[in-house]
């Protein structure tokens, strides 16, 4: 606000004062919420209606892209730790990187990744649920398990949410973005593969990215683009 930038935040559906249930909502529903917020921001007297955009972090990137494909018209987009990668691929990356970031072995990371693969297989094919359930019970005492665990009942709302992603195509949504876009990712992110996501953006744009667009890959920052030094968090200015 001190430099003339205002931010409109809203309670995610199913949280705070918002109705709905975020556990079962689809990207289309979150996208409709984002589009409504964009439209509302343009009605505020203190806001220039020609300079309103989306700032999307992590999962918010999928939501913003879906909103734009559905008809929302921001004047710009800022994507942080986000891009045209499928949630399954992102979760497999997280399962590989986070155990080692937490001091566990390469063997632990491999086991976590194999379990994550089985989890998504069970989500997309209900016949694999029993195999997943047996693996989950066998792995419950492993140190890597808490970061990748899933529901132990077949009718959990989380399975419903994951199954909805079987036909999800993030590239189609992100291709709809034609306004100036700033992409900021970190090569040290243990949730989103920063370098890979940056390359996916380059492939998406090809030789003609939207005018005024830029990709920045920053080192040594976590998923929230925060530097962690000697146990303390330090906010980083990406423009620096």
PDB file of C-alpha atoms in Angstrom:
ATOM      1  CA  UNK A   1       0.000   0.000   0.000  1.00  0.00           C
ATOM      2  CA  UNK A   2       2.914   2.373   0.705  1.00  0.00           C
ATOM      3  CA  UNK A   3       3.926   2.235  -2.982  1.00  0.00           C
ATOM      4  CA  UNK A   4       0.396   2.509  -4.313  1.00  0.00           C
ATOM      5  CA  UNK A   5      -0.461  -1.172  -4.707  1.00  0.00           C
ATOM      6  CA  UNK A   6      -3.658  -2.471  -3.115  1.00  0.00           C
ATOM      7  CA  UNK A   7      -4.476  -6.124  -2.455  1.00  0.00           C
ATOM      8  CA  UNK A   8      -7.933  -7.659  -2.286  1.00  0.00           C
ATOM      9  CA  UNK A   9      -8.058 -10.903  -0.301  1.00  0.00           C
ATOM     10  CA  UNK A  10     -11.086 -13.101   0.319  1.00  0.00           C
ATOM     11  CA  UNK A  11     -11.837 -16.116   2.472  1.00  0.00           C
ATOM     12  CA  UNK A  12     -11.375 -19.287   0.463  1.00  0.00           C
ATOM     13  CA  UNK A  13     -14.704 -21.070   0.077  1.00  0.00           C
ATOM     14  CA  UNK A  14     -15.446 -23.105   3.155  1.00  0.00           C
ATOM     15  CA  UNK A  15     -13.197 -20.961   5.371  1.00  0.00           C
ATOM     16  CA  UNK A  16     -13.823 -17.793   7.366  1.00  0.00           C
ATOM     17  CA  UNK A  17     -17.132 -16.225   6.361  1.00  0.00           C
ATOM     18  CA  UNK A  18     -17.314 -17.930   2.956  1.00  0.00           C
ATOM     19  CA  UNK A  19     -19.805 -20.659   2.151  1.00  0.00           C
ATOM     20  CA  UNK A  20     -18.964 -23.926   0.392  1.00  0.00           C
ATOM     21  CA  UNK A  21     -16.385 -26.642   0.989  1.00  0.00           C
ATOM     22  CA  UNK A  22     -12.834 -26.280  -0.302  1.00  0.00           C
ATOM     23  CA  UNK A  23     -12.260 -30.026   0.098  1.00  0.00           C
ATOM     24  CA  UNK A  24     -14.707 -30.929  -2.665  1.00  0.00           C
ATOM     25  CA  UNK A  25     -14.658 -27.769  -4.793  1.00  0.00           C
ATOM     26  CA  UNK A  26     -13.223 -27.941  -8.296  1.00  0.00           C
ATOM     27  CA  UNK A  27     -10.869 -25.456  -9.927  1.00  0.00           C
ATOM     28  CA  UNK A  28     -13.849 -24.096 -11.894  1.00  0.00           C
ATOM     29  CA  UNK A  29     -15.523 -23.052  -8.642  1.00  0.00           C
ATOM     30  CA  UNK A  30     -12.388 -21.434  -7.244  1.00  0.00           C
ATOM     31  CA  UNK A  31     -11.912 -19.742 -10.623  1.00  0.00           C
ATOM     32  CA  UNK A  32     -15.419 -18.293 -10.447  1.00  0.00           C
ATOM     33  CA  UNK A  33     -14.574 -16.882  -7.008  1.00  0.00           C
ATOM     34  CA  UNK A  34     -11.389 -15.305  -8.393  1.00  0.00           C
ATOM     35  CA  UNK A  35     -13.246 -13.798 -11.341  1.00  0.00           C
ATOM     36  CA  UNK A  36     -15.834 -12.325  -8.974  1.00  0.00           C
ATOM     37  CA  UNK A  37     -13.094 -10.814  -6.827  1.00  0.00           C
ATOM     38  CA  UNK A  38     -11.443  -9.304  -9.910  1.00  0.00           C
ATOM     39  CA  UNK A  39     -14.719  -7.745 -10.989  1.00  0.00           C
ATOM     40  CA  UNK A  40     -15.385  -6.426  -7.493  1.00  0.00           C
ATOM     41  CA  UNK A  41     -11.925  -4.833  -7.268  1.00  0.00           C
ATOM     42  CA  UNK A  42     -12.686  -2.810 -10.395  1.00  0.00           C
ATOM     43  CA  UNK A  43     -15.733  -1.285  -8.714  1.00  0.00           C
ATOM     44  CA  UNK A  44     -13.813   0.111  -5.734  1.00  0.00           C
ATOM     45  CA  UNK A  45     -13.450   3.919  -5.948  1.00  0.00           C
ATOM     46  CA  UNK A  46      -9.831   3.923  -4.808  1.00  0.00           C
ATOM     47  CA  UNK A  47      -8.771   1.423  -7.503  1.00  0.00           C
ATOM     48  CA  UNK A  48      -7.829   2.186 -11.122  1.00  0.00           C
ATOM     49  CA  UNK A  49     -10.090  -0.277 -12.999  1.00  0.00           C
ATOM     50  CA  UNK A  50      -7.605  -0.461 -15.883  1.00  0.00           C
ATOM     51  CA  UNK A  51      -4.784  -1.710 -13.654  1.00  0.00           C
ATOM     52  CA  UNK A  52      -6.217  -4.735 -11.861  1.00  0.00           C
ATOM     53  CA  UNK A  53      -4.684  -8.213 -12.087  1.00  0.00           C
ATOM     54  CA  UNK A  54      -4.160 -11.554 -10.412  1.00  0.00           C
ATOM     55  CA  UNK A  55      -1.307 -12.342  -8.031  1.00  0.00           C
ATOM     56  CA  UNK A  56      -1.369 -16.123  -7.812  1.00  0.00           C
ATOM     57  CA  UNK A  57       0.750 -18.214  -5.475  1.00  0.00           C
ATOM     58  CA  UNK A  58       1.186 -21.998  -5.827  1.00  0.00           C
ATOM     59  CA  UNK A  59      -2.244 -23.638  -6.289  1.00  0.00           C
ATOM     60  CA  UNK A  60      -3.586 -20.169  -6.967  1.00  0.00           C
ATOM     61  CA  UNK A  61      -1.815 -20.321 -10.320  1.00  0.00           C
ATOM     62  CA  UNK A  62      -4.131 -23.091 -11.503  1.00  0.00           C
ATOM     63  CA  UNK A  63      -7.107 -21.095 -10.234  1.00  0.00           C
ATOM     64  CA  UNK A  64      -6.091 -17.836 -11.925  1.00  0.00           C
ATOM     65  CA  UNK A  65      -5.381 -19.596 -15.225  1.00  0.00           C
ATOM     66  CA  UNK A  66      -8.743 -21.374 -15.093  1.00  0.00           C
ATOM     67  CA  UNK A  67     -10.475 -18.057 -14.369  1.00  0.00           C
ATOM     68  CA  UNK A  68      -8.833 -16.422 -17.381  1.00  0.00           C
ATOM     69  CA  UNK A  69      -9.724 -19.313 -19.665  1.00  0.00           C
ATOM     70  CA  UNK A  70     -13.321 -19.008 -18.437  1.00  0.00           C
ATOM     71  CA  UNK A  71     -13.444 -15.329 -19.377  1.00  0.00           C
ATOM     72  CA  UNK A  72     -11.847 -13.267 -16.612  1.00  0.00           C
ATOM     73  CA  UNK A  73      -9.818 -10.368 -18.037  1.00  0.00           C
ATOM     74  CA  UNK A  74      -7.060  -9.195 -15.698  1.00  0.00           C
ATOM     75  CA  UNK A  75      -4.724  -6.464 -16.890  1.00  0.00           C
ATOM     76  CA  UNK A  76      -1.682  -8.392 -15.681  1.00  0.00           C
ATOM     77  CA  UNK A  77      -0.752 -11.605 -13.884  1.00  0.00           C
ATOM     78  CA  UNK A  78       1.949 -12.332 -11.308  1.00  0.00           C
ATOM     79  CA  UNK A  79       2.614 -16.038 -10.818  1.00  0.00           C
ATOM     80  CA  UNK A  80       4.776 -17.036  -7.849  1.00  0.00           C
ATOM     81  CA  UNK A  81       5.781 -20.679  -7.377  1.00  0.00           C
ATOM     82  CA  UNK A  82       3.157 -21.604  -9.955  1.00  0.00           C
ATOM     83  CA  UNK A  83       2.882 -22.750 -13.548  1.00  0.00           C
ATOM     84  CA  UNK A  84       1.475 -25.196 -16.115  1.00  0.00           C
ATOM     85  CA  UNK A  85       2.408 -28.384 -14.265  1.00  0.00           C
ATOM     86  CA  UNK A  86      -0.102 -31.087 -13.325  1.00  0.00           C
ATOM     87  CA  UNK A  87      -0.773 -31.436  -9.565  1.00  0.00           C
ATOM     88  CA  UNK A  88       0.275 -35.108  -9.718  1.00  0.00           C
ATOM     89  CA  UNK A  89       3.701 -34.230 -11.120  1.00  0.00           C
ATOM     90  CA  UNK A  90       4.124 -31.480  -8.563  1.00  0.00           C
ATOM     91  CA  UNK A  91       3.247 -33.827  -5.706  1.00  0.00           C
ATOM     92  CA  UNK A  92       5.694 -36.469  -6.968  1.00  0.00           C
ATOM     93  CA  UNK A  93       8.417 -33.833  -6.960  1.00  0.00           C
ATOM     94  CA  UNK A  94       7.485 -32.803  -3.416  1.00  0.00           C
ATOM     95  CA  UNK A  95       7.583 -36.418  -2.252  1.00  0.00           C
ATOM     96  CA  UNK A  96      11.119 -36.720  -3.610  1.00  0.00           C
ATOM     97  CA  UNK A  97      12.557 -33.452  -2.322  1.00  0.00           C
ATOM     98  CA  UNK A  98      10.982 -32.789   1.072  1.00  0.00           C
ATOM     99  CA  UNK A  99      12.229 -35.909   2.903  1.00  0.00           C
ATOM    100  CA  UNK A 100      15.816 -35.050   2.015  1.00  0.00           C
ATOM    101  CA  UNK A 101      15.229 -31.392   2.899  1.00  0.00           C
ATOM    102  CA  UNK A 102      14.115 -32.662   6.314  1.00  0.00           C
ATOM    103  CA  UNK A 103      17.316 -34.635   6.782  1.00  0.00           C
ATOM    104  CA  UNK A 104      16.103 -38.063   5.669  1.00  0.00           C
ATOM    105  CA  UNK A 105      17.981 -40.359   3.318  1.00  0.00           C
ATOM    106  CA  UNK A 106      17.781 -40.844  -0.437  1.00  0.00           C
ATOM    107  CA  UNK A 107      16.202 -44.217   0.309  1.00  0.00           C
ATOM    108  CA  UNK A 108      13.481 -42.491   2.326  1.00  0.00           C
ATOM    109  CA  UNK A 109      12.864 -40.076  -0.533  1.00  0.00           C
ATOM    110  CA  UNK A 110      12.567 -42.983  -2.968  1.00  0.00           C
ATOM    111  CA  UNK A 111      10.081 -44.769  -0.696  1.00  0.00           C
ATOM    112  CA  UNK A 112       8.026 -41.587  -0.282  1.00  0.00           C
ATOM    113  CA  UNK A 113       7.934 -41.067  -4.036  1.00  0.00           C
ATOM    114  CA  UNK A 114       6.851 -44.651  -4.700  1.00  0.00           C
ATOM    115  CA  UNK A 115       4.080 -44.277  -2.135  1.00  0.00           C
ATOM    116  CA  UNK A 116       2.957 -40.986  -3.702  1.00  0.00           C
ATOM    117  CA  UNK A 117       2.792 -42.712  -7.096  1.00  0.00           C
ATOM    118  CA  UNK A 118       0.565 -45.400  -5.581  1.00  0.00           C
ATOM    119  CA  UNK A 119      -1.610 -42.762  -3.923  1.00  0.00           C
ATOM    120  CA  UNK A 120      -2.311 -41.048  -7.245  1.00  0.00           C
ATOM    121  CA  UNK A 121      -2.828 -44.402  -8.965  1.00  0.00           C
ATOM    122  CA  UNK A 122      -5.473 -45.239  -6.371  1.00  0.00           C
ATOM    123  CA  UNK A 123      -7.094 -41.854  -6.901  1.00  0.00           C
ATOM    124  CA  UNK A 124      -7.389 -42.428 -10.637  1.00  0.00           C
ATOM    125  CA  UNK A 125      -8.260 -46.145 -10.401  1.00  0.00           C
ATOM    126  CA  UNK A 126     -10.442 -47.270  -7.497  1.00  0.00           C
ATOM    127  CA  UNK A 127      -9.354 -50.887  -7.983  1.00  0.00           C
ATOM    128  CA  UNK A 128      -5.916 -49.896  -6.670  1.00  0.00           C
ATOM    129  CA  UNK A 129      -7.281 -48.640  -3.350  1.00  0.00           C
ATOM    130  CA  UNK A 130      -6.658 -51.881  -1.433  1.00  0.00           C
ATOM    131  CA  UNK A 131      -3.012 -51.959  -2.540  1.00  0.00           C
ATOM    132  CA  UNK A 132      -2.676 -48.321  -1.498  1.00  0.00           C
ATOM    133  CA  UNK A 133      -4.325 -49.026   1.869  1.00  0.00           C
ATOM    134  CA  UNK A 134      -1.952 -51.913   2.600  1.00  0.00           C
ATOM    135  CA  UNK A 135       1.053 -49.750   1.694  1.00  0.00           C
ATOM    136  CA  UNK A 136      -0.216 -46.913   3.874  1.00  0.00           C
ATOM    137  CA  UNK A 137      -0.608 -49.131   6.905  1.00  0.00           C
ATOM    138  CA  UNK A 138       2.841 -50.647   6.366  1.00  0.00           C
ATOM    139  CA  UNK A 139       4.444 -47.209   6.040  1.00  0.00           C
ATOM    140  CA  UNK A 140       2.634 -45.520   8.939  1.00  0.00           C
ATOM    141  CA  UNK A 141       5.651 -45.714  11.241  1.00  0.00           C
ATOM    142  CA  UNK A 142       8.146 -44.382   8.683  1.00  0.00           C
ATOM    143  CA  UNK A 143       9.525 -40.891   9.204  1.00  0.00           C
ATOM    144  CA  UNK A 144       8.745 -39.880   5.618  1.00  0.00           C
ATOM    145  CA  UNK A 145       5.108 -40.954   5.778  1.00  0.00           C
ATOM    146  CA  UNK A 146       3.477 -37.858   7.390  1.00  0.00           C
ATOM    147  CA  UNK A 147       4.454 -35.654   4.432  1.00  0.00           C
ATOM    148  CA  UNK A 148       2.799 -37.916   1.839  1.00  0.00           C
ATOM    149  CA  UNK A 149       0.017 -39.700   3.715  1.00  0.00           C
ATOM    150  CA  UNK A 150      -3.479 -39.844   2.289  1.00  0.00           C
ATOM    151  CA  UNK A 151      -6.949 -40.832   3.492  1.00  0.00           C
ATOM    152  CA  UNK A 152      -7.535 -44.374   4.755  1.00  0.00           C
ATOM    153  CA  UNK A 153     -11.215 -44.566   3.830  1.00  0.00           C
ATOM    154  CA  UNK A 154     -12.430 -44.999   0.266  1.00  0.00           C
ATOM    155  CA  UNK A 155     -15.163 -42.368   0.434  1.00  0.00           C
ATOM    156  CA  UNK A 156     -12.972 -39.556   1.762  1.00  0.00           C
ATOM    157  CA  UNK A 157     -13.550 -36.125   0.231  1.00  0.00           C
ATOM    158  CA  UNK A 158      -9.829 -35.990  -0.588  1.00  0.00           C
ATOM    159  CA  UNK A 159     -10.218 -38.929  -2.991  1.00  0.00           C
ATOM    160  CA  UNK A 160     -13.096 -37.094  -4.636  1.00  0.00           C
ATOM    161  CA  UNK A 161     -10.919 -34.026  -5.058  1.00  0.00           C
ATOM    162  CA  UNK A 162      -8.019 -35.996  -6.526  1.00  0.00           C
ATOM    163  CA  UNK A 163     -10.257 -37.944  -8.907  1.00  0.00           C
ATOM    164  CA  UNK A 164     -11.514 -34.701 -10.370  1.00  0.00           C
ATOM    165  CA  UNK A 165      -7.946 -33.997 -11.490  1.00  0.00           C
ATOM    166  CA  UNK A 166      -7.683 -37.078 -13.697  1.00  0.00           C
ATOM    167  CA  UNK A 167      -8.686 -35.156 -16.818  1.00  0.00           C
ATOM    168  CA  UNK A 168      -7.273 -31.808 -15.673  1.00  0.00           C
ATOM    169  CA  UNK A 169      -5.138 -30.134 -18.347  1.00  0.00           C
ATOM    170  CA  UNK A 170      -3.284 -27.145 -16.872  1.00  0.00           C
ATOM    171  CA  UNK A 171      -1.593 -26.282 -20.170  1.00  0.00           C
ATOM    172  CA  UNK A 172      -4.945 -25.488 -21.809  1.00  0.00           C
ATOM    173  CA  UNK A 173      -5.760 -23.049 -19.002  1.00  0.00           C
ATOM    174  CA  UNK A 174      -2.369 -21.352 -18.925  1.00  0.00           C
ATOM    175  CA  UNK A 175      -2.346 -20.976 -22.708  1.00  0.00           C
ATOM    176  CA  UNK A 176      -5.326 -18.614 -22.335  1.00  0.00           C
ATOM    177  CA  UNK A 177      -3.165 -16.020 -20.538  1.00  0.00           C
ATOM    178  CA  UNK A 178      -2.319 -13.245 -23.015  1.00  0.00           C
ATOM    179  CA  UNK A 179      -1.636 -10.290 -20.693  1.00  0.00           C
ATOM    180  CA  UNK A 180       1.760  -9.241 -19.271  1.00  0.00           C
ATOM    181  CA  UNK A 181       2.831 -11.982 -16.872  1.00  0.00           C
ATOM    182  CA  UNK A 182       5.613 -12.022 -14.301  1.00  0.00           C
ATOM    183  CA  UNK A 183       6.642 -15.538 -13.284  1.00  0.00           C
ATOM    184  CA  UNK A 184       8.786 -15.951 -10.169  1.00  0.00           C
ATOM    185  CA  UNK A 185       9.985 -19.388  -9.062  1.00  0.00           C
ATOM    186  CA  UNK A 186      12.815 -20.707  -6.927  1.00  0.00           C
ATOM    187  CA  UNK A 187      15.311 -23.377  -7.910  1.00  0.00           C
ATOM    188  CA  UNK A 188      15.381 -24.485  -4.238  1.00  0.00           C
ATOM    189  CA  UNK A 189      11.610 -24.870  -3.826  1.00  0.00           C
ATOM    190  CA  UNK A 190      10.787 -28.328  -2.404  1.00  0.00           C
ATOM    191  CA  UNK A 191       7.098 -28.139  -3.367  1.00  0.00           C
ATOM    192  CA  UNK A 192       7.237 -26.845  -6.945  1.00  0.00           C
ATOM    193  CA  UNK A 193      10.127 -27.780  -9.285  1.00  0.00           C
ATOM    194  CA  UNK A 194      11.163 -24.220 -10.067  1.00  0.00           C
ATOM    195  CA  UNK A 195      13.540 -24.878 -12.959  1.00  0.00           C
ATOM    196  CA  UNK A 196      11.123 -27.309 -14.592  1.00  0.00           C
ATOM    197  CA  UNK A 197       8.172 -24.958 -14.193  1.00  0.00           C
ATOM    198  CA  UNK A 198      10.183 -22.108 -15.713  1.00  0.00           C
ATOM    199  CA  UNK A 199      10.943 -24.332 -18.708  1.00  0.00           C
ATOM    200  CA  UNK A 200       7.264 -25.267 -19.018  1.00  0.00           C
ATOM    201  CA  UNK A 201       6.447 -21.556 -19.187  1.00  0.00           C
ATOM    202  CA  UNK A 202       9.074 -21.070 -21.909  1.00  0.00           C
ATOM    203  CA  UNK A 203       7.655 -23.975 -23.885  1.00  0.00           C
ATOM    204  CA  UNK A 204       4.148 -22.590 -23.480  1.00  0.00           C
ATOM    205  CA  UNK A 205       5.118 -19.133 -24.721  1.00  0.00           C
ATOM    206  CA  UNK A 206       7.520 -20.264 -27.427  1.00  0.00           C
ATOM    207  CA  UNK A 207       9.075 -17.401 -29.347  1.00  0.00           C
ATOM    208  CA  UNK A 208       6.249 -14.977 -28.589  1.00  0.00           C
ATOM    209  CA  UNK A 209       5.495 -14.542 -24.876  1.00  0.00           C
ATOM    210  CA  UNK A 210       2.825 -11.981 -23.978  1.00  0.00           C
ATOM    211  CA  UNK A 211       4.235  -8.467 -24.288  1.00  0.00           C
ATOM    212  CA  UNK A 212       5.905  -7.329 -21.096  1.00  0.00           C
ATOM    213  CA  UNK A 213       6.224 -10.855 -19.680  1.00  0.00           C
ATOM    214  CA  UNK A 214       9.248 -12.149 -17.783  1.00  0.00           C
ATOM    215  CA  UNK A 215      10.420 -15.276 -15.961  1.00  0.00           C
ATOM    216  CA  UNK A 216      12.655 -15.027 -12.901  1.00  0.00           C
ATOM    217  CA  UNK A 217      14.282 -18.092 -11.312  1.00  0.00           C
ATOM    218  CA  UNK A 218      15.646 -17.176  -7.889  1.00  0.00           C
ATOM    219  CA  UNK A 219      18.054 -19.314  -5.829  1.00  0.00           C
ATOM    220  CA  UNK A 220      17.933 -20.480  -2.229  1.00  0.00           C
ATOM    221  CA  UNK A 221      14.299 -19.595  -1.473  1.00  0.00           C
ATOM    222  CA  UNK A 222      11.517 -21.801  -0.184  1.00  0.00           C
ATOM    223  CA  UNK A 223       8.041 -22.255  -1.643  1.00  0.00           C
ATOM    224  CA  UNK A 224       6.865 -18.916  -0.276  1.00  0.00           C
ATOM    225  CA  UNK A 225       9.920 -17.182  -1.786  1.00  0.00           C
ATOM    226  CA  UNK A 226      11.362 -16.747   1.681  1.00  0.00           C
ATOM    227  CA  UNK A 227      15.058 -17.154   2.402  1.00  0.00           C
ATOM    228  CA  UNK A 228      15.858 -19.295   5.403  1.00  0.00           C
ATOM    229  CA  UNK A 229      19.184 -18.523   7.021  1.00  0.00           C
ATOM    230  CA  UNK A 230      20.279 -19.928  10.373  1.00  0.00           C
ATOM    231  CA  UNK A 231      16.724 -20.962  11.219  1.00  0.00           C
ATOM    232  CA  UNK A 232      15.207 -17.546  10.517  1.00  0.00           C
ATOM    233  CA  UNK A 233      12.967 -16.467   7.633  1.00  0.00           C
ATOM    234  CA  UNK A 234      13.781 -13.409   5.544  1.00  0.00           C
ATOM    235  CA  UNK A 235      11.456 -11.916   2.952  1.00  0.00           C
ATOM    236  CA  UNK A 236      13.103 -11.343  -0.407  1.00  0.00           C
ATOM    237  CA  UNK A 237      12.318  -8.594  -2.905  1.00  0.00           C
ATOM    238  CA  UNK A 238      12.187 -10.367  -6.311  1.00  0.00           C
ATOM    239  CA  UNK A 239      12.794  -7.040  -8.053  1.00  0.00           C
ATOM    240  CA  UNK A 240      16.104  -6.559  -6.279  1.00  0.00           C
TER     241      UNK A 240
END
